[in-house]
């Protein structure tokens, strides 16, 4: 049984289908990359899976149970966590306390010294072991992204949705972010990842799904997807030279 099954999922806004009849599965321990140009439906798809939106049609099954339309807190309790492209930590709290919030409201809950120790462990995991007492507002962009990831991990997810985790990072920071994602997958976490840095996504994922105008147009190994004529048209389109189709 796949960890996540999405079957014929659709969502429209004012008559425009942002996600149109999309189906795919993701196996436990897999990293599935999602790419597509702006407006292709990637964020809407994430919002549907994470519970921020209710689908108009279709099914979302987590470990065989239909969870379509469940609110985010109930999906979190079932093992779904998400990061956002625009990170929004609790600015007045320290890095440690930000992660403690995730521990307290995640799947395990509870309190006491165990939560503090777990939060410290997660900060170390993402590379923030020396920043526990630092206010979130004083962290760099890369460190705020690390903090958001630690807070998501603190909820105890089985499925992690990464929304443009590498956006805005310089090359060295991108390399560090990729190493961190590889480590999480190596430890058994299942990751569904939207990313605009195509070369990084191609390097990280063994499987890529491409959306265009709300529809799935490709799904397969990176090399196969990169050679797909529909994908090339979506990303290059009119920018291709006149004889490009010859």
PDB file of C-alpha atoms in Angstrom, residues 44-157:
ATOM      1  CA  UNK A  44      -3.027  24.413  -4.649  1.00  0.00           C
ATOM      2  CA  UNK A  45      -2.119  20.727  -4.714  1.00  0.00           C
ATOM      3  CA  UNK A  46      -0.083  21.159  -1.523  1.00  0.00           C
ATOM      4  CA  UNK A  47      -2.949  23.052   0.113  1.00  0.00           C
ATOM      5  CA  UNK A  48      -5.334  20.217  -0.727  1.00  0.00           C
ATOM      6  CA  UNK A  49      -3.053  17.532   0.677  1.00  0.00           C
ATOM      7  CA  UNK A  50      -2.264  19.563   3.817  1.00  0.00           C
ATOM      8  CA  UNK A  51      -5.930  20.361   4.506  1.00  0.00           C
ATOM      9  CA  UNK A  52      -5.875  24.102   3.839  1.00  0.00           C
ATOM     10  CA  UNK A  53      -8.356  23.554   0.991  1.00  0.00           C
ATOM     11  CA  UNK A  54     -11.157  21.083   0.376  1.00  0.00           C
ATOM     12  CA  UNK A  55     -11.164  19.365  -3.028  1.00  0.00           C
ATOM     13  CA  UNK A  56     -14.104  19.694  -5.366  1.00  0.00           C
ATOM     14  CA  UNK A  57     -13.617  16.151  -6.583  1.00  0.00           C
ATOM     15  CA  UNK A  58     -11.327  13.212  -5.983  1.00  0.00           C
ATOM     16  CA  UNK A  59      -9.723  11.340  -3.132  1.00  0.00           C
ATOM     17  CA  UNK A  60      -6.649  11.755  -0.926  1.00  0.00           C
ATOM     18  CA  UNK A  61      -5.753   8.570   0.939  1.00  0.00           C
ATOM     19  CA  UNK A  62      -3.136   8.420   3.659  1.00  0.00           C
ATOM     20  CA  UNK A  63      -2.202   4.839   4.511  1.00  0.00           C
ATOM     21  CA  UNK A  64      -5.437   3.707   2.882  1.00  0.00           C
ATOM     22  CA  UNK A  65      -7.738   6.143   4.712  1.00  0.00           C
ATOM     23  CA  UNK A  66      -9.490   8.916   2.815  1.00  0.00           C
ATOM     24  CA  UNK A  67      -8.416  12.207   4.405  1.00  0.00           C
ATOM     25  CA  UNK A  68      -9.665  14.636   1.750  1.00  0.00           C
ATOM     26  CA  UNK A  69     -11.155  17.708   3.401  1.00  0.00           C
ATOM     27  CA  UNK A  70      -9.790  17.061   6.891  1.00  0.00           C
ATOM     28  CA  UNK A  71      -8.512  20.269   8.555  1.00  0.00           C
ATOM     29  CA  UNK A  72      -4.732  20.780   8.949  1.00  0.00           C
ATOM     30  CA  UNK A  73      -4.633  19.935  12.653  1.00  0.00           C
ATOM     31  CA  UNK A  74      -6.276  16.562  12.070  1.00  0.00           C
ATOM     32  CA  UNK A  75      -3.928  15.795   9.194  1.00  0.00           C
ATOM     33  CA  UNK A  76      -1.008  16.758  11.409  1.00  0.00           C
ATOM     34  CA  UNK A  77      -2.261  14.253  13.976  1.00  0.00           C
ATOM     35  CA  UNK A  78      -2.255  11.622  11.226  1.00  0.00           C
ATOM     36  CA  UNK A  79       1.332  12.353  10.265  1.00  0.00           C
ATOM     37  CA  UNK A  80       1.342  15.127   7.641  1.00  0.00           C
ATOM     38  CA  UNK A  81       3.581  18.163   8.159  1.00  0.00           C
ATOM     39  CA  UNK A  82       4.326  21.084   5.868  1.00  0.00           C
ATOM     40  CA  UNK A  83       6.801  23.915   5.434  1.00  0.00           C
ATOM     41  CA  UNK A  84       6.055  27.142   3.582  1.00  0.00           C
ATOM     42  CA  UNK A  85       8.055  29.110   1.038  1.00  0.00           C
ATOM     43  CA  UNK A  86       7.544  32.276   3.110  1.00  0.00           C
ATOM     44  CA  UNK A  87       8.646  31.135   6.532  1.00  0.00           C
ATOM     45  CA  UNK A  88       6.731  32.526   9.499  1.00  0.00           C
ATOM     46  CA  UNK A  89       8.328  31.538  12.792  1.00  0.00           C
ATOM     47  CA  UNK A  90       7.093  32.853  16.119  1.00  0.00           C
ATOM     48  CA  UNK A  91       9.430  35.846  15.964  1.00  0.00           C
ATOM     49  CA  UNK A  92       9.326  36.659  19.677  1.00  0.00           C
ATOM     50  CA  UNK A  93      10.221  33.122  20.728  1.00  0.00           C
ATOM     51  CA  UNK A  94      13.660  31.538  20.760  1.00  0.00           C
ATOM     52  CA  UNK A  95      14.562  28.898  18.207  1.00  0.00           C
ATOM     53  CA  UNK A  96      14.205  26.238  20.886  1.00  0.00           C
ATOM     54  CA  UNK A  97      10.754  27.411  21.939  1.00  0.00           C
ATOM     55  CA  UNK A  98       9.605  27.509  18.307  1.00  0.00           C
ATOM     56  CA  UNK A  99      10.423  23.834  17.980  1.00  0.00           C
ATOM     57  CA  UNK A 100       8.899  23.041  21.377  1.00  0.00           C
ATOM     58  CA  UNK A 101       5.590  24.364  20.025  1.00  0.00           C
ATOM     59  CA  UNK A 102       5.759  21.762  17.268  1.00  0.00           C
ATOM     60  CA  UNK A 103       6.496  19.054  19.832  1.00  0.00           C
ATOM     61  CA  UNK A 104       3.628  20.097  22.092  1.00  0.00           C
ATOM     62  CA  UNK A 105       1.015  20.269  19.345  1.00  0.00           C
ATOM     63  CA  UNK A 106       2.281  17.380  17.222  1.00  0.00           C
ATOM     64  CA  UNK A 107       1.321  13.721  17.216  1.00  0.00           C
ATOM     65  CA  UNK A 108       3.010  12.844  20.505  1.00  0.00           C
ATOM     66  CA  UNK A 109       2.104  15.932  22.524  1.00  0.00           C
ATOM     67  CA  UNK A 110       3.035  15.958  26.195  1.00  0.00           C
ATOM     68  CA  UNK A 111       5.430  18.267  28.004  1.00  0.00           C
ATOM     69  CA  UNK A 112       8.288  18.427  30.459  1.00  0.00           C
ATOM     70  CA  UNK A 113      11.965  17.856  29.942  1.00  0.00           C
ATOM     71  CA  UNK A 114      11.404  15.296  27.221  1.00  0.00           C
ATOM     72  CA  UNK A 115       9.996  17.945  24.900  1.00  0.00           C
ATOM     73  CA  UNK A 116      12.924  20.262  25.550  1.00  0.00           C
ATOM     74  CA  UNK A 117      15.394  17.472  24.827  1.00  0.00           C
ATOM     75  CA  UNK A 118      13.582  16.516  21.621  1.00  0.00           C
ATOM     76  CA  UNK A 119      13.497  20.146  20.458  1.00  0.00           C
ATOM     77  CA  UNK A 120      17.226  20.445  21.112  1.00  0.00           C
ATOM     78  CA  UNK A 121      17.838  17.228  19.165  1.00  0.00           C
ATOM     79  CA  UNK A 122      15.902  18.530  16.169  1.00  0.00           C
ATOM     80  CA  UNK A 123      17.744  21.858  16.226  1.00  0.00           C
ATOM     81  CA  UNK A 124      21.006  19.929  16.100  1.00  0.00           C
ATOM     82  CA  UNK A 125      19.658  17.748  13.277  1.00  0.00           C
ATOM     83  CA  UNK A 126      18.961  20.765  11.059  1.00  0.00           C
ATOM     84  CA  UNK A 127      22.194  22.556  11.964  1.00  0.00           C
ATOM     85  CA  UNK A 128      20.975  25.024  14.596  1.00  0.00           C
ATOM     86  CA  UNK A 129      22.513  23.466  17.693  1.00  0.00           C
ATOM     87  CA  UNK A 130      24.269  26.730  18.589  1.00  0.00           C
ATOM     88  CA  UNK A 131      21.187  28.896  18.083  1.00  0.00           C
ATOM     89  CA  UNK A 132      18.725  27.464  20.595  1.00  0.00           C
ATOM     90  CA  UNK A 133      18.467  30.698  22.621  1.00  0.00           C
ATOM     91  CA  UNK A 134      18.482  32.996  19.570  1.00  0.00           C
ATOM     92  CA  UNK A 135      15.189  34.784  18.870  1.00  0.00           C
ATOM     93  CA  UNK A 136      13.696  33.602  15.591  1.00  0.00           C
ATOM     94  CA  UNK A 137      13.619  37.205  14.367  1.00  0.00           C
ATOM     95  CA  UNK A 138      17.439  37.358  14.571  1.00  0.00           C
ATOM     96  CA  UNK A 139      18.070  34.316  12.363  1.00  0.00           C
ATOM     97  CA  UNK A 140      19.233  34.485   8.744  1.00  0.00           C
ATOM     98  CA  UNK A 141      16.915  33.325   5.961  1.00  0.00           C
ATOM     99  CA  UNK A 142      18.671  29.964   5.750  1.00  0.00           C
ATOM    100  CA  UNK A 143      18.476  29.500   9.513  1.00  0.00           C
ATOM    101  CA  UNK A 144      14.785  30.461   9.542  1.00  0.00           C
ATOM    102  CA  UNK A 145      14.192  27.788   6.912  1.00  0.00           C
ATOM    103  CA  UNK A 146      16.098  25.310   9.069  1.00  0.00           C
ATOM    104  CA  UNK A 147      13.936  26.343  12.016  1.00  0.00           C
ATOM    105  CA  UNK A 148      10.723  25.886  10.040  1.00  0.00           C
ATOM    106  CA  UNK A 149      11.884  22.427   9.051  1.00  0.00           C
ATOM    107  CA  UNK A 150      12.746  21.527  12.655  1.00  0.00           C
ATOM    108  CA  UNK A 151       9.325  22.740  13.781  1.00  0.00           C
ATOM    109  CA  UNK A 152       7.632  20.586  11.122  1.00  0.00           C
ATOM    110  CA  UNK A 153       9.718  17.566  12.109  1.00  0.00           C
ATOM    111  CA  UNK A 154       8.770  18.146  15.744  1.00  0.00           C
ATOM    112  CA  UNK A 155       5.177  17.183  14.924  1.00  0.00           C
ATOM    113  CA  UNK A 156       6.357  13.627  14.160  1.00  0.00           C
ATOM    114  CA  UNK A 157       5.412  13.403  10.486  1.00  0.00           C
TER     115      UNK A 157
END
